[in-house]
C-alpha positions as YAML, in Angstrom:
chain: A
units: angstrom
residues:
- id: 1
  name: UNK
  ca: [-16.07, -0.57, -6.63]
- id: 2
  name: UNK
  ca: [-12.47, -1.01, -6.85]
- id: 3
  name: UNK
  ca: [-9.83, 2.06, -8.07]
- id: 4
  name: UNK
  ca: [-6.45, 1.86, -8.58]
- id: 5
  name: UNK
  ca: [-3.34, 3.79, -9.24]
- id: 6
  name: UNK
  ca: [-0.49, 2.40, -11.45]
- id: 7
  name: UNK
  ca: [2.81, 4.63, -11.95]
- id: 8
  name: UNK
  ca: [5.89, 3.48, -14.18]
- id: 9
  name: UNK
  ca: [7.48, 5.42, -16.96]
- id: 10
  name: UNK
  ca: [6.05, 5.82, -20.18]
- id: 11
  name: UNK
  ca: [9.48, 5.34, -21.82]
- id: 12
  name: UNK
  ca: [12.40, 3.26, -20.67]
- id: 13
  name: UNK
  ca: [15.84, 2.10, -22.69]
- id: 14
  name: UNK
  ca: [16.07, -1.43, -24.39]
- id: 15
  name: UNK
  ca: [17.36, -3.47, -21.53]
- id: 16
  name: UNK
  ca: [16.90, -1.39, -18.58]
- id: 17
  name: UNK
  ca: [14.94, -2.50, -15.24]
- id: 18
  name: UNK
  ca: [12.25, -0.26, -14.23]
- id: 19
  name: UNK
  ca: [10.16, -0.29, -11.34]
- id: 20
  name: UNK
  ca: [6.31, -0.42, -11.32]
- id: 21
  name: UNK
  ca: [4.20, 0.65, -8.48]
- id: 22
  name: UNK
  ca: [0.23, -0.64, -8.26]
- id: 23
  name: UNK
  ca: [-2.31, 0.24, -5.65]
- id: 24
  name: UNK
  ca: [-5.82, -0.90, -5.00]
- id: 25
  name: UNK
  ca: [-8.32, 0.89, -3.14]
- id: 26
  name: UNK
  ca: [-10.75, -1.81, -1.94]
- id: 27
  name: UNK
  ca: [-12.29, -2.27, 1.57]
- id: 28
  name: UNK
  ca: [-10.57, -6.05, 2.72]
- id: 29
  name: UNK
  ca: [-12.58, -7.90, 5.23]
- id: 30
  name: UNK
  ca: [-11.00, -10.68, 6.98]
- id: 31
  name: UNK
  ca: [-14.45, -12.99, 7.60]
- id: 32
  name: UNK
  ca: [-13.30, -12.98, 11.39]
- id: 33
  name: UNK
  ca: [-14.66, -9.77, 12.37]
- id: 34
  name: UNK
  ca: [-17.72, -9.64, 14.12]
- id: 35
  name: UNK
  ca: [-20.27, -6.57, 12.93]
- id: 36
  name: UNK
  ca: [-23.13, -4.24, 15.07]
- id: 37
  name: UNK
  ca: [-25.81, -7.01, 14.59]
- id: 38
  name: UNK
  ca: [-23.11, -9.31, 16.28]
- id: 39
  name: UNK
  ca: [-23.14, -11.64, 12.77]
- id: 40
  name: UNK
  ca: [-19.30, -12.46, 11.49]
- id: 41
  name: UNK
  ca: [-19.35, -10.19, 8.00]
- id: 42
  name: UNK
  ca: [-18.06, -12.52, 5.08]
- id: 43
  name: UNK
  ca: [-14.82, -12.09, 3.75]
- id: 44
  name: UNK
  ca: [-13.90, -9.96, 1.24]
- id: 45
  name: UNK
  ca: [-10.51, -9.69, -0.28]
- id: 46
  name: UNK
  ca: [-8.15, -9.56, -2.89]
- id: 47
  name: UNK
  ca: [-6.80, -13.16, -3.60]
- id: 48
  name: UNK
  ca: [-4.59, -12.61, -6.79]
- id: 49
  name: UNK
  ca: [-2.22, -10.44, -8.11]
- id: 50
  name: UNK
  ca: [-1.32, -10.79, -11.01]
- id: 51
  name: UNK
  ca: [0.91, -8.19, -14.15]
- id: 52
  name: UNK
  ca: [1.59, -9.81, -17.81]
- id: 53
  name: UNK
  ca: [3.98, -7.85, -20.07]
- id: 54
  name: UNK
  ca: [3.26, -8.82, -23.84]
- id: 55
  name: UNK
  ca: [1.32, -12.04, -22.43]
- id: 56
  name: UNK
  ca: [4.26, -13.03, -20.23]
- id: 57
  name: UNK
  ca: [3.55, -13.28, -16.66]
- id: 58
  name: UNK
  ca: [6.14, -11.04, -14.91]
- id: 59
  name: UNK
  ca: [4.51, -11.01, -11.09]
- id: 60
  name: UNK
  ca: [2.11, -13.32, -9.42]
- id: 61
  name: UNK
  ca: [1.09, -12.87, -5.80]
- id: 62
  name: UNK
  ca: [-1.60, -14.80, -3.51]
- id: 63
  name: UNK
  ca: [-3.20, -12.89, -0.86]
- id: 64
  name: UNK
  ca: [-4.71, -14.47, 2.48]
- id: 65
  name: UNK
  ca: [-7.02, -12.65, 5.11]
- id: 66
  name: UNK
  ca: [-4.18, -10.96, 7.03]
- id: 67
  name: UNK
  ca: [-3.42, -8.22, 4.38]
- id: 68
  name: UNK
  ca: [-4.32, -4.90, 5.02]
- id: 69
  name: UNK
  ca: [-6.98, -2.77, 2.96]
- id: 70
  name: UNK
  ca: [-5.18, -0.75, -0.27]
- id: 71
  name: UNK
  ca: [-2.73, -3.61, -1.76]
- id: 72
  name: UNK
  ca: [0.26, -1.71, -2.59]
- id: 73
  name: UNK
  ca: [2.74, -3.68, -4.90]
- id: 74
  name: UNK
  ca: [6.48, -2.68, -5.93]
- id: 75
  name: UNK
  ca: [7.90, -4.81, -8.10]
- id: 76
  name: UNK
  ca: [10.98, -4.23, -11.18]
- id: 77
  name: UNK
  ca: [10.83, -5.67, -14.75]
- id: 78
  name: UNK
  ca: [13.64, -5.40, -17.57]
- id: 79
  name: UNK
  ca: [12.12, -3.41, -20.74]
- id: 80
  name: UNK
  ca: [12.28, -5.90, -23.40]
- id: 81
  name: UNK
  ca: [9.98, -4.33, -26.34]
- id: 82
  name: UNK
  ca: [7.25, -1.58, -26.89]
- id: 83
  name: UNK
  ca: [4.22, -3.48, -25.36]
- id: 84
  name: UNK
  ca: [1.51, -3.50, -22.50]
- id: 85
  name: UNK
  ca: [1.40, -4.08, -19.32]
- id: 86
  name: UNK
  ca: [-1.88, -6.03, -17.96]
- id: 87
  name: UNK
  ca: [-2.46, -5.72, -14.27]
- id: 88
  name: UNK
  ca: [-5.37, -8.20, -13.06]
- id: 89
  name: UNK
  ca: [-6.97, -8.31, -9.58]
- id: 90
  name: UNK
  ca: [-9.21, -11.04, -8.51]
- id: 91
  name: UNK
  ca: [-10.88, -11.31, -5.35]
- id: 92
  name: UNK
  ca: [-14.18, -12.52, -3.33]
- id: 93
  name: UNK
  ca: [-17.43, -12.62, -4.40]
- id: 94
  name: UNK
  ca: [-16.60, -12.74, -8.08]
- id: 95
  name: UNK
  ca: [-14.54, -9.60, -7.85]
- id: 96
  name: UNK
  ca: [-12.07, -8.70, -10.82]
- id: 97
  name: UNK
  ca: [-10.26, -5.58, -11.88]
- id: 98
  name: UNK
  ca: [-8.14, -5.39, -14.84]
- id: 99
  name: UNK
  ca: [-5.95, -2.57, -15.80]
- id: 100
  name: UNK
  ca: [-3.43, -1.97, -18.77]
- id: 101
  name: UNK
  ca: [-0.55, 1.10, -19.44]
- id: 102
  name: UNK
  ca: [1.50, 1.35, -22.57]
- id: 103
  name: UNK
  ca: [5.52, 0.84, -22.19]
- id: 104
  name: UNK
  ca: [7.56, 2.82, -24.87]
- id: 105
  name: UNK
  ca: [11.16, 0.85, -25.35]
- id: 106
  name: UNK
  ca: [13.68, 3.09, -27.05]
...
């Protein structure tokens, strides 16, 4: 089971850029690794990144093998209107994680 932490302010001026931080706590294995019973353990990571604002797709990231457990992302936006932000995760084995914060623009 997946966790993550999201910060960004709660309110923000008409306008101004803001920065948004997202982490995910989930265990990434590569599919290369080799376990105690000597079998290769299948792959299991985070493939898509992914934050709409209103609907509108701000930040979109692919993932491959070589990134490390606990995807941290730091990314700015320009506060546009009152809205939400969706963040969505998607990932191996039918894994998906979906988050959403309010923005207050004054």
């Amino acid at each position: 089971m997946a966790r993550s932490l999201i910060t960004l302010p709660e309110r923000v001026a008409r306008g101004q850029s803001f920065t948004v931080r997202t982490l995910l706590q989930h265990p990434m294995e590569s599919g290369f690794r080799v376990g105690a019973d000597g079998r290769v353990l299948p792959r299991d990571i985070v493939r898509r990144f992914r934050c709409l604002y209103d609907g509108e797709l701000v930040v979109e990231v692919e993932l491959f093998p070589a990134v490390a457990a606990n995807p941290f992302f730091e990314f700015s936006v320009r506060a546009v209107d009152s809205g939400t932000l969706l963040f969505e995760w998607e990932g191996d084995q039918g894994f998906r994680h979906r988050e959403q914060r309010a923005l207050s623009v004054a």
